[in-house]
JSON list of C-alpha atoms in Angstrom, two decimals:
[
{"chain": "R", "resi": 1472, "resn": "GLY", "atom": "CA", "xyz": [-73.15, 127.47, -21.57]},
{"chain": "R", "resi": 1473, "resn": "ALA", "atom": "CA", "xyz": [-71.11, 125.01, -23.54]},
{"chain": "R", "resi": 1474, "resn": "VAL", "atom": "CA", "xyz": [-72.25, 124.30, -27.09]},
{"chain": "R", "resi": 1475, "resn": "VAL", "atom": "CA", "xyz": [-72.17, 121.03, -28.97]},
{"chain": "R", "resi": 1476, "resn": "SER", "atom": "CA", "xyz": [-72.98, 120.90, -32.66]},
{"chain": "R", "resi": 1477, "resn": "GLN", "atom": "CA", "xyz": [-73.80, 118.02, -34.95]},
{"chain": "R", "resi": 1478, "resn": "HIS", "atom": "CA", "xyz": [-73.56, 117.78, -38.68]},
{"chain": "R", "resi": 1479, "resn": "PRO", "atom": "CA", "xyz": [-75.59, 117.03, -40.63]},
{"chain": "R", "resi": 1480, "resn": "SER", "atom": "CA", "xyz": [-78.87, 117.75, -38.86]},
{"chain": "R", "resi": 1481, "resn": "TRP", "atom": "CA", "xyz": [-80.61, 115.28, -41.12]},
{"chain": "R", "resi": 1482, "resn": "VAL", "atom": "CA", "xyz": [-79.52, 112.86, -43.81]},
{"chain": "R", "resi": 1483, "resn": "ILE", "atom": "CA", "xyz": [-81.20, 110.44, -46.18]},
{"chain": "R", "resi": 1484, "resn": "CYS", "atom": "CA", "xyz": [-79.15, 107.61, -47.62]},
{"chain": "R", "resi": 1485, "resn": "LYS", "atom": "CA", "xyz": [-79.71, 104.47, -49.63]},
{"chain": "R", "resi": 1486, "resn": "SER", "atom": "CA", "xyz": [-79.52, 101.06, -48.06]},
{"chain": "R", "resi": 1487, "resn": "GLY", "atom": "CA", "xyz": [-75.99, 99.65, -48.16]},
{"chain": "R", "resi": 1488, "resn": "THR", "atom": "CA", "xyz": [-74.20, 102.98, -48.09]},
{"chain": "R", "resi": 1489, "resn": "SER", "atom": "CA", "xyz": [-72.27, 104.51, -45.20]},
{"chain": "R", "resi": 1490, "resn": "VAL", "atom": "CA", "xyz": [-73.03, 107.76, -43.42]},
{"chain": "R", "resi": 1491, "resn": "LYS", "atom": "CA", "xyz": [-70.76, 109.86, -41.22]},
{"chain": "R", "resi": 1492, "resn": "ILE", "atom": "CA", "xyz": [-72.11, 112.10, -38.47]},
{"chain": "R", "resi": 1493, "resn": "GLU", "atom": "CA", "xyz": [-69.88, 114.70, -36.84]},
{"chain": "R", "resi": 1494, "resn": "CYS", "atom": "CA", "xyz": [-70.09, 115.94, -33.27]},
{"chain": "R", "resi": 1495, "resn": "ARG", "atom": "CA", "xyz": [-68.15, 119.02, -32.24]},
{"chain": "R", "resi": 1496, "resn": "SER", "atom": "CA", "xyz": [-67.69, 120.81, -28.95]},
{"chain": "R", "resi": 1497, "resn": "LEU", "atom": "CA", "xyz": [-67.51, 124.44, -30.01]},
{"chain": "R", "resi": 1498, "resn": "ASP", "atom": "CA", "xyz": [-66.23, 126.27, -26.96]},
{"chain": "R", "resi": 1499, "resn": "PHE", "atom": "CA", "xyz": [-64.69, 123.66, -24.72]},
{"chain": "R", "resi": 1500, "resn": "GLN", "atom": "CA", "xyz": [-62.48, 120.63, -24.92]},
{"chain": "R", "resi": 1501, "resn": "ALA", "atom": "CA", "xyz": [-64.38, 117.40, -24.59]},
{"chain": "R", "resi": 1502, "resn": "THR", "atom": "CA", "xyz": [-62.39, 114.65, -22.95]},
{"chain": "R", "resi": 1503, "resn": "THR", "atom": "CA", "xyz": [-65.35, 112.32, -23.26]},
{"chain": "R", "resi": 1504, "resn": "MET", "atom": "CA", "xyz": [-68.08, 112.12, -25.86]},
{"chain": "R", "resi": 1505, "resn": "PHE", "atom": "CA", "xyz": [-71.11, 109.89, -25.89]},
{"chain": "R", "resi": 1506, "resn": "TRP", "atom": "CA", "xyz": [-73.29, 108.67, -28.74]},
{"chain": "R", "resi": 1507, "resn": "TYR", "atom": "CA", "xyz": [-76.95, 107.88, -28.31]},
{"chain": "R", "resi": 1508, "resn": "ARG", "atom": "CA", "xyz": [-79.70, 106.57, -30.54]},
{"chain": "R", "resi": 1509, "resn": "GLN", "atom": "CA", "xyz": [-83.35, 107.44, -30.05]},
{"chain": "R", "resi": 1510, "resn": "PHE", "atom": "CA", "xyz": [-86.34, 105.87, -31.74]},
{"chain": "R", "resi": 1511, "resn": "PRO", "atom": "CA", "xyz": [-89.69, 107.70, -31.88]},
{"chain": "R", "resi": 1512, "resn": "LYS", "atom": "CA", "xyz": [-91.45, 107.99, -28.52]},
{"chain": "R", "resi": 1513, "resn": "GLN", "atom": "CA", "xyz": [-88.58, 106.21, -26.80]},
{"chain": "R", "resi": 1514, "resn": "SER", "atom": "CA", "xyz": [-85.80, 107.26, -24.51]},
{"chain": "R", "resi": 1515, "resn": "LEU", "atom": "CA", "xyz": [-82.19, 107.75, -25.49]},
{"chain": "R", "resi": 1516, "resn": "MET", "atom": "CA", "xyz": [-80.13, 104.61, -25.70]},
{"chain": "R", "resi": 1517, "resn": "LEU", "atom": "CA", "xyz": [-76.42, 104.91, -25.06]},
{"chain": "R", "resi": 1518, "resn": "MET", "atom": "CA", "xyz": [-74.45, 103.35, -27.88]},
{"chain": "R", "resi": 1519, "resn": "ALA", "atom": "CA", "xyz": [-70.86, 104.08, -26.96]},
{"chain": "R", "resi": 1520, "resn": "THR", "atom": "CA", "xyz": [-68.49, 106.23, -24.97]},
{"chain": "R", "resi": 1521, "resn": "SER", "atom": "CA", "xyz": [-65.41, 107.67, -26.58]},
{"chain": "R", "resi": 1522, "resn": "ASN", "atom": "CA", "xyz": [-62.40, 109.25, -24.98]},
{"chain": "R", "resi": 1523, "resn": "GLU", "atom": "CA", "xyz": [-60.03, 111.36, -27.02]},
{"chain": "R", "resi": 1524, "resn": "GLY", "atom": "CA", "xyz": [-57.18, 109.33, -28.45]},
{"chain": "R", "resi": 1525, "resn": "SER", "atom": "CA", "xyz": [-58.48, 105.94, -27.41]},
{"chain": "R", "resi": 1526, "resn": "LYS", "atom": "CA", "xyz": [-60.88, 103.36, -28.73]},
{"chain": "R", "resi": 1527, "resn": "ALA", "atom": "CA", "xyz": [-64.55, 103.78, -28.02]},
{"chain": "R", "resi": 1528, "resn": "THR", "atom": "CA", "xyz": [-66.30, 101.60, -25.48]},
{"chain": "R", "resi": 1529, "resn": "TYR", "atom": "CA", "xyz": [-69.50, 100.15, -26.89]},
{"chain": "R", "resi": 1530, "resn": "GLU", "atom": "CA", "xyz": [-72.57, 99.18, -24.94]},
{"chain": "R", "resi": 1531, "resn": "GLN", "atom": "CA", "xyz": [-73.75, 95.62, -25.02]},
{"chain": "R", "resi": 1532, "resn": "GLY", "atom": "CA", "xyz": [-75.63, 94.81, -28.18]},
{"chain": "R", "resi": 1533, "resn": "VAL", "atom": "CA", "xyz": [-74.12, 97.64, -30.24]},
{"chain": "R", "resi": 1534, "resn": "GLU", "atom": "CA", "xyz": [-72.07, 96.39, -33.18]},
{"chain": "R", "resi": 1535, "resn": "LYS", "atom": "CA", "xyz": [-68.74, 98.16, -33.15]},
{"chain": "R", "resi": 1536, "resn": "ASP", "atom": "CA", "xyz": [-68.00, 97.21, -36.75]},
{"chain": "R", "resi": 1537, "resn": "LYS", "atom": "CA", "xyz": [-71.24, 98.75, -37.88]},
{"chain": "R", "resi": 1538, "resn": "PHE", "atom": "CA", "xyz": [-71.10, 101.92, -35.82]},
{"chain": "R", "resi": 1539, "resn": "LEU", "atom": "CA", "xyz": [-67.55, 103.22, -36.15]},
{"chain": "R", "resi": 1540, "resn": "ILE", "atom": "CA", "xyz": [-66.62, 105.92, -33.69]},
{"chain": "R", "resi": 1541, "resn": "ASN", "atom": "CA", "xyz": [-63.55, 108.09, -33.93]},
{"chain": "R", "resi": 1542, "resn": "HIS", "atom": "CA", "xyz": [-62.58, 110.68, -31.33]},
{"chain": "R", "resi": 1543, "resn": "ALA", "atom": "CA", "xyz": [-59.48, 112.09, -32.95]},
{"chain": "R", "resi": 1544, "resn": "SER", "atom": "CA", "xyz": [-59.36, 115.42, -31.18]},
{"chain": "R", "resi": 1545, "resn": "LEU", "atom": "CA", "xyz": [-60.68, 117.11, -28.07]},
{"chain": "R", "resi": 1546, "resn": "THR", "atom": "CA", "xyz": [-63.37, 118.85, -30.08]},
{"chain": "R", "resi": 1547, "resn": "LEU", "atom": "CA", "xyz": [-64.47, 116.29, -32.64]},
{"chain": "R", "resi": 1548, "resn": "SER", "atom": "CA", "xyz": [-65.99, 112.85, -32.59]},
{"chain": "R", "resi": 1549, "resn": "THR", "atom": "CA", "xyz": [-67.49, 111.08, -35.56]},
{"chain": "R", "resi": 1550, "resn": "LEU", "atom": "CA", "xyz": [-69.98, 108.25, -35.86]},
{"chain": "R", "resi": 1551, "resn": "THR", "atom": "CA", "xyz": [-70.02, 106.32, -39.12]},
{"chain": "R", "resi": 1552, "resn": "VAL", "atom": "CA", "xyz": [-72.95, 104.04, -39.79]},
{"chain": "R", "resi": 1553, "resn": "THR", "atom": "CA", "xyz": [-71.58, 101.47, -42.21]},
{"chain": "R", "resi": 1554, "resn": "SER", "atom": "CA", "xyz": [-73.72, 99.54, -44.67]},
{"chain": "R", "resi": 1555, "resn": "ALA", "atom": "CA", "xyz": [-76.81, 101.25, -43.40]},
{"chain": "R", "resi": 1556, "resn": "HIS", "atom": "CA", "xyz": [-80.17, 99.50, -43.46]},
{"chain": "R", "resi": 1557, "resn": "PRO", "atom": "CA", "xyz": [-83.68, 100.85, -42.94]},
{"chain": "R", "resi": 1558, "resn": "GLU", "atom": "CA", "xyz": [-83.67, 99.61, -39.34]},
{"chain": "R", "resi": 1559, "resn": "ASP", "atom": "CA", "xyz": [-80.76, 101.97, -38.65]},
{"chain": "R", "resi": 1560, "resn": "SER", "atom": "CA", "xyz": [-83.08, 104.91, -39.31]},
{"chain": "R", "resi": 1561, "resn": "SER", "atom": "CA", "xyz": [-83.17, 106.81, -36.07]},
{"chain": "R", "resi": 1562, "resn": "PHE", "atom": "CA", "xyz": [-82.29, 110.03, -34.29]},
{"chain": "R", "resi": 1563, "resn": "TYR", "atom": "CA", "xyz": [-78.62, 110.04, -33.32]},
{"chain": "R", "resi": 1564, "resn": "ILE", "atom": "CA", "xyz": [-77.50, 112.35, -30.54]},
{"chain": "R", "resi": 1565, "resn": "CYS", "atom": "CA", "xyz": [-74.03, 113.04, -29.27]},
{"chain": "R", "resi": 1566, "resn": "SER", "atom": "CA", "xyz": [-72.99, 114.62, -26.02]},
{"chain": "R", "resi": 1567, "resn": "ALA", "atom": "CA", "xyz": [-69.74, 115.90, -24.65]},
{"chain": "R", "resi": 1568, "resn": "ARG", "atom": "CA", "xyz": [-68.26, 116.29, -21.23]},
{"chain": "R", "resi": 1569, "resn": "SER", "atom": "CA", "xyz": [-65.26, 118.27, -20.18]},
{"chain": "R", "resi": 1570, "resn": "GLY", "atom": "CA", "xyz": [-63.07, 116.91, -17.47]},
{"chain": "R", "resi": 1571, "resn": "LEU", "atom": "CA", "xyz": [-63.21, 120.33, -15.84]},
{"chain": "R", "resi": 1572, "resn": "ILE", "atom": "CA", "xyz": [-67.00, 120.17, -15.49]},
{"chain": "R", "resi": 1573, "resn": "SER", "atom": "CA", "xyz": [-67.29, 116.73, -14.03]},
{"chain": "R", "resi": 1574, "resn": "TYR", "atom": "CA", "xyz": [-70.98, 116.18, -13.95]},
{"chain": "R", "resi": 1575, "resn": "GLU", "atom": "CA", "xyz": [-72.43, 118.34, -16.67]},
{"chain": "R", "resi": 1576, "resn": "GLN", "atom": "CA", "xyz": [-72.95, 116.84, -20.05]},
{"chain": "R", "resi": 1577, "resn": "TYR", "atom": "CA", "xyz": [-73.85, 118.92, -23.07]},
{"chain": "R", "resi": 1578, "resn": "PHE", "atom": "CA", "xyz": [-75.92, 117.44, -25.84]},
{"chain": "R", "resi": 1579, "resn": "GLY", "atom": "CA", "xyz": [-75.89, 118.14, -29.53]},
{"chain": "R", "resi": 1580, "resn": "PRO", "atom": "CA", "xyz": [-79.08, 118.92, -31.44]},
{"chain": "R", "resi": 1581, "resn": "GLY", "atom": "CA", "xyz": [-79.22, 115.44, -32.95]},
{"chain": "R", "resi": 1582, "resn": "THR", "atom": "CA", "xyz": [-79.06, 114.01, -36.47]},
{"chain": "R", "resi": 1583, "resn": "ARG", "atom": "CA", "xyz": [-82.06, 112.43, -38.12]},
{"chain": "R", "resi": 1584, "resn": "LEU", "atom": "CA", "xyz": [-80.96, 109.49, -40.28]},
{"chain": "R", "resi": 1585, "resn": "THR", "atom": "CA", "xyz": [-83.35, 107.95, -42.77]},
{"chain": "R", "resi": 1586, "resn": "VAL", "atom": "CA", "xyz": [-82.24, 104.91, -44.72]},
{"chain": "R", "resi": 1587, "resn": "THR", "atom": "CA", "xyz": [-84.31, 104.12, -47.78]},
{"chain": "W", "resi": 670, "resn": "LEU", "atom": "CA", "xyz": [-75.43, 102.52, -12.10]},
{"chain": "W", "resi": 671, "resn": "ALA", "atom": "CA", "xyz": [-78.52, 103.31, -10.07]},
{"chain": "W", "resi": 672, "resn": "LYS", "atom": "CA", "xyz": [-81.80, 102.67, -11.83]},
{"chain": "W", "resi": 673, "resn": "THR", "atom": "CA", "xyz": [-84.36, 105.46, -11.83]},
{"chain": "W", "resi": 674, "resn": "THR", "atom": "CA", "xyz": [-88.14, 105.29, -11.85]},
{"chain": "W", "resi": 675, "resn": "GLN", "atom": "CA", "xyz": [-90.37, 108.18, -12.88]},
{"chain": "W", "resi": 676, "resn": "PRO", "atom": "CA", "xyz": [-94.05, 108.56, -13.73]},
{"chain": "W", "resi": 677, "resn": "ILE", "atom": "CA", "xyz": [-94.60, 107.95, -17.42]},
{"chain": "W", "resi": 678, "resn": "SER", "atom": "CA", "xyz": [-96.66, 111.09, -17.94]},
{"chain": "W", "resi": 679, "resn": "MET", "atom": "CA", "xyz": [-98.14, 114.07, -16.15]},
{"chain": "W", "resi": 680, "resn": "ASP", "atom": "CA", "xyz": [-100.65, 116.73, -17.10]},
{"chain": "W", "resi": 681, "resn": "SER", "atom": "CA", "xyz": [-100.72, 120.28, -15.81]},
{"chain": "W", "resi": 682, "resn": "TYR", "atom": "CA", "xyz": [-102.16, 123.69, -16.62]},
{"chain": "W", "resi": 683, "resn": "GLU", "atom": "CA", "xyz": [-100.38, 126.90, -17.36]},
{"chain": "W", "resi": 684, "resn": "GLY", "atom": "CA", "xyz": [-99.35, 128.80, -14.28]},
{"chain": "W", "resi": 685, "resn": "GLN", "atom": "CA", "xyz": [-99.30, 125.77, -12.00]},
{"chain": "W", "resi": 686, "resn": "GLU", "atom": "CA", "xyz": [-96.31, 124.39, -10.16]},
{"chain": "W", "resi": 687, "resn": "VAL", "atom": "CA", "xyz": [-95.29, 120.95, -11.35]},
{"chain": "W", "resi": 688, "resn": "ASN", "atom": "CA", "xyz": [-93.40, 118.46, -9.24]},
{"chain": "W", "resi": 689, "resn": "ILE", "atom": "CA", "xyz": [-91.90, 115.37, -10.86]},
{"chain": "W", "resi": 690, "resn": "THR", "atom": "CA", "xyz": [-90.55, 112.77, -8.50]},
{"chain": "W", "resi": 691, "resn": "CYS", "atom": "CA", "xyz": [-87.85, 110.28, -9.37]},
{"chain": "W", "resi": 692, "resn": "SER", "atom": "CA", "xyz": [-87.08, 107.16, -7.36]},
{"chain": "W", "resi": 693, "resn": "HIS", "atom": "CA", "xyz": [-83.48, 105.93, -7.18]},
{"chain": "W", "resi": 694, "resn": "ASN", "atom": "CA", "xyz": [-83.33, 103.46, -4.33]},
{"chain": "W", "resi": 695, "resn": "ASN", "atom": "CA", "xyz": [-79.87, 102.15, -5.19]},
{"chain": "W", "resi": 696, "resn": "ILE", "atom": "CA", "xyz": [-78.13, 105.50, -5.37]},
{"chain": "W", "resi": 697, "resn": "ALA", "atom": "CA", "xyz": [-74.47, 105.27, -4.38]},
{"chain": "W", "resi": 698, "resn": "THR", "atom": "CA", "xyz": [-72.52, 107.60, -2.15]},
{"chain": "W", "resi": 699, "resn": "ASN", "atom": "CA", "xyz": [-70.68, 109.24, -5.05]},
{"chain": "W", "resi": 700, "resn": "ASP", "atom": "CA", "xyz": [-73.74, 109.62, -7.27]},
{"chain": "W", "resi": 701, "resn": "TYR", "atom": "CA", "xyz": [-75.15, 112.97, -8.30]},
{"chain": "W", "resi": 702, "resn": "ILE", "atom": "CA", "xyz": [-78.70, 113.51, -9.52]},
{"chain": "W", "resi": 703, "resn": "THR", "atom": "CA", "xyz": [-79.22, 115.34, -12.79]},
{"chain": "W", "resi": 704, "resn": "TRP", "atom": "CA", "xyz": [-82.37, 116.34, -14.63]},
{"chain": "W", "resi": 705, "resn": "TYR", "atom": "CA", "xyz": [-82.66, 116.98, -18.34]},
{"chain": "W", "resi": 706, "resn": "GLN", "atom": "CA", "xyz": [-85.44, 118.32, -20.55]},
{"chain": "W", "resi": 707, "resn": "GLN", "atom": "CA", "xyz": [-86.00, 117.16, -24.10]},
{"chain": "W", "resi": 708, "resn": "PHE", "atom": "CA", "xyz": [-88.24, 118.58, -26.81]},
{"chain": "W", "resi": 709, "resn": "PRO", "atom": "CA", "xyz": [-89.15, 116.48, -29.87]},
{"chain": "W", "resi": 710, "resn": "SER", "atom": "CA", "xyz": [-86.30, 116.10, -32.36]},
{"chain": "W", "resi": 711, "resn": "GLN", "atom": "CA", "xyz": [-83.86, 117.96, -30.14]},
{"chain": "W", "resi": 712, "resn": "GLY", "atom": "CA", "xyz": [-81.04, 116.91, -27.86]},
{"chain": "W", "resi": 713, "resn": "PRO", "atom": "CA", "xyz": [-81.64, 116.92, -24.10]},
{"chain": "W", "resi": 714, "resn": "ARG", "atom": "CA", "xyz": [-81.01, 120.15, -22.24]},
{"chain": "W", "resi": 715, "resn": "PHE", "atom": "CA", "xyz": [-79.49, 120.27, -18.77]},
{"chain": "W", "resi": 716, "resn": "ILE", "atom": "CA", "xyz": [-81.90, 121.63, -16.18]},
{"chain": "W", "resi": 717, "resn": "ILE", "atom": "CA", "xyz": [-80.43, 121.12, -12.75]},
{"chain": "W", "resi": 718, "resn": "GLN", "atom": "CA", "xyz": [-78.12, 118.92, -10.73]},
{"chain": "W", "resi": 719, "resn": "GLY", "atom": "CA", "xyz": [-77.74, 118.19, -7.04]},
{"chain": "W", "resi": 720, "resn": "TYR", "atom": "CA", "xyz": [-76.28, 115.90, -4.43]},
{"chain": "W", "resi": 721, "resn": "LYS", "atom": "CA", "xyz": [-78.39, 116.53, -1.35]},
{"chain": "W", "resi": 722, "resn": "THR", "atom": "CA", "xyz": [-80.94, 118.90, 0.21]},
{"chain": "W", "resi": 723, "resn": "LYS", "atom": "CA", "xyz": [-82.15, 121.61, -2.14]},
{"chain": "W", "resi": 724, "resn": "VAL", "atom": "CA", "xyz": [-80.75, 123.22, -5.24]},
{"chain": "W", "resi": 725, "resn": "THR", "atom": "CA", "xyz": [-82.37, 126.11, -7.06]},
{"chain": "W", "resi": 726, "resn": "ASN", "atom": "CA", "xyz": [-81.56, 127.86, -10.30]},
{"chain": "W", "resi": 727, "resn": "GLU", "atom": "CA", "xyz": [-83.38, 130.23, -12.60]},
{"chain": "W", "resi": 728, "resn": "VAL", "atom": "CA", "xyz": [-85.61, 127.55, -14.09]},
{"chain": "W", "resi": 729, "resn": "ALA", "atom": "CA", "xyz": [-86.20, 124.89, -11.44]},
{"chain": "W", "resi": 730, "resn": "SER", "atom": "CA", "xyz": [-85.64, 123.58, -7.96]},
{"chain": "W", "resi": 731, "resn": "LEU", "atom": "CA", "xyz": [-84.42, 120.15, -6.99]},
{"chain": "W", "resi": 732, "resn": "PHE", "atom": "CA", "xyz": [-85.37, 118.65, -3.66]},
{"chain": "W", "resi": 733, "resn": "ILE", "atom": "CA", "xyz": [-83.41, 115.69, -2.34]},
{"chain": "W", "resi": 734, "resn": "PRO", "atom": "CA", "xyz": [-84.32, 114.09, 1.00]},
{"chain": "W", "resi": 735, "resn": "ALA", "atom": "CA", "xyz": [-81.70, 113.01, 3.48]},
{"chain": "W", "resi": 736, "resn": "ASP", "atom": "CA", "xyz": [-81.72, 109.37, 2.38]},
{"chain": "W", "resi": 737, "resn": "ARG", "atom": "CA", "xyz": [-81.28, 110.46, -1.28]},
{"chain": "W", "resi": 738, "resn": "LYS", "atom": "CA", "xyz": [-83.43, 107.58, -2.49]},
{"chain": "W", "resi": 739, "resn": "SER", "atom": "CA", "xyz": [-85.65, 109.96, -4.41]},
{"chain": "W", "resi": 740, "resn": "SER", "atom": "CA", "xyz": [-85.59, 113.46, -5.80]},
{"chain": "W", "resi": 741, "resn": "THR", "atom": "CA", "xyz": [-88.22, 115.92, -6.92]},
{"chain": "W", "resi": 742, "resn": "LEU", "atom": "CA", "xyz": [-87.89, 118.37, -9.76]},
{"chain": "W", "resi": 743, "resn": "SER", "atom": "CA", "xyz": [-90.07, 121.40, -9.20]},
{"chain": "W", "resi": 744, "resn": "LEU", "atom": "CA", "xyz": [-91.04, 123.66, -12.09]},
{"chain": "W", "resi": 745, "resn": "PRO", "atom": "CA", "xyz": [-92.70, 126.88, -10.90]},
{"chain": "W", "resi": 746, "resn": "ARG", "atom": "CA", "xyz": [-95.57, 128.33, -12.92]},
{"chain": "W", "resi": 747, "resn": "VAL", "atom": "CA", "xyz": [-95.25, 126.19, -16.02]},
{"chain": "W", "resi": 748, "resn": "SER", "atom": "CA", "xyz": [-96.15, 127.47, -19.48]},
{"chain": "W", "resi": 749, "resn": "LEU", "atom": "CA", "xyz": [-97.12, 125.68, -22.68]},
{"chain": "W", "resi": 750, "resn": "SER", "atom": "CA", "xyz": [-93.49, 125.72, -23.75]},
{"chain": "W", "resi": 751, "resn": "ASP", "atom": "CA", "xyz": [-92.59, 123.49, -20.80]},
{"chain": "W", "resi": 752, "resn": "THR", "atom": "CA", "xyz": [-94.34, 120.58, -22.51]},
{"chain": "W", "resi": 753, "resn": "ALA", "atom": "CA", "xyz": [-91.48, 118.13, -22.93]},
{"chain": "W", "resi": 754, "resn": "VAL", "atom": "CA", "xyz": [-89.97, 114.92, -21.64]},
{"chain": "W", "resi": 755, "resn": "TYR", "atom": "CA", "xyz": [-88.06, 115.20, -18.39]},
{"chain": "W", "resi": 756, "resn": "TYR", "atom": "CA", "xyz": [-85.35, 112.72, -17.51]},
{"chain": "W", "resi": 757, "resn": "CYS", "atom": "CA", "xyz": [-83.86, 112.01, -14.10]},
{"chain": "W", "resi": 758, "resn": "LEU", "atom": "CA", "xyz": [-80.37, 110.53, -14.17]},
{"chain": "W", "resi": 759, "resn": "VAL", "atom": "CA", "xyz": [-78.07, 109.29, -11.45]},
{"chain": "W", "resi": 760, "resn": "GLY", "atom": "CA", "xyz": [-74.36, 108.86, -11.97]},
{"chain": "W", "resi": 761, "resn": "ASP", "atom": "CA", "xyz": [-70.90, 109.02, -10.53]},
{"chain": "W", "resi": 762, "resn": "ALA", "atom": "CA", "xyz": [-68.21, 111.17, -12.14]},
{"chain": "W", "resi": 763, "resn": "THR", "atom": "CA", "xyz": [-65.45, 109.00, -10.77]},
{"chain": "W", "resi": 764, "resn": "GLY", "atom": "CA", "xyz": [-66.80, 106.12, -12.78]},
{"chain": "W", "resi": 765, "resn": "GLY", "atom": "CA", "xyz": [-66.85, 108.13, -15.95]},
{"chain": "W", "resi": 766, "resn": "PHE", "atom": "CA", "xyz": [-70.43, 109.16, -15.35]},
{"chain": "W", "resi": 767, "resn": "LYS", "atom": "CA", "xyz": [-71.84, 107.05, -18.10]},
{"chain": "W", "resi": 768, "resn": "THR", "atom": "CA", "xyz": [-75.26, 108.56, -18.57]},
{"chain": "W", "resi": 769, "resn": "ILE", "atom": "CA", "xyz": [-78.03, 106.01, -18.86]},
{"chain": "W", "resi": 770, "resn": "PHE", "atom": "CA", "xyz": [-81.45, 107.43, -19.58]},
{"chain": "W", "resi": 771, "resn": "GLY", "atom": "CA", "xyz": [-84.61, 105.96, -18.11]},
{"chain": "W", "resi": 772, "resn": "ALA", "atom": "CA", "xyz": [-88.00, 106.26, -19.71]},
{"chain": "W", "resi": 773, "resn": "GLY", "atom": "CA", "xyz": [-88.52, 109.85, -18.60]},
{"chain": "W", "resi": 774, "resn": "THR", "atom": "CA", "xyz": [-91.73, 111.71, -17.77]},
{"chain": "W", "resi": 775, "resn": "ARG", "atom": "CA", "xyz": [-93.81, 113.26, -20.51]},
{"chain": "W", "resi": 776, "resn": "LEU", "atom": "CA", "xyz": [-95.23, 116.52, -19.19]},
{"chain": "W", "resi": 777, "resn": "PHE", "atom": "CA", "xyz": [-98.23, 118.01, -20.99]},
{"chain": "W", "resi": 778, "resn": "VAL", "atom": "CA", "xyz": [-99.05, 121.59, -20.12]},
{"chain": "W", "resi": 779, "resn": "LYS", "atom": "CA", "xyz": [-102.52, 122.68, -21.13]},
{"chain": "W", "resi": 780, "resn": "ALA", "atom": "CA", "xyz": [-103.88, 126.17, -21.60]}
]
């Protein structure tokens, strides 16, 4: 099946710094990518939807200036957490969908972010 | 987007068949039903997807009644490694199929 990778798998950063997380579709072209955040023992929360070449659509309550999403190519989307704070510590998961496979969505392995 | 309701948790023993039911009363005509499995600190993994009646693959079966207001994921002969959270999602590809996760069902398989 289709493979989605994320890098890094985990990252620790100091409060106030910015962190970039990459999401790549390795063997298919992803017309749409999604970013989720998951706190311990909770479900995934959709943060934003990004389509290649256009601005991301953020869910209500998600600060677009804090969580910068770029979907510059059909195989790469990035999430930058700007001026990170301890409350941003979470598990960030991306997923990708190809227009050719309408309903299947492939998830990355996730990135554990810890802000100290 | 149709809201889904699942049991919060379920317990089972190795070798048993497990059925997890999801309620989606407001499912729309264009909506498909998809189930995912998630292990701790991993991304969700696609299990099965269906629109109506019954779908079966190598890992599970999905039963959808005629009114489509619910669906049941059936896992045959579970093992300890099937301990995970299972999510039922309902969405429409024509609307971009924005995937909204519900609370999911935590399945514990005991020896």
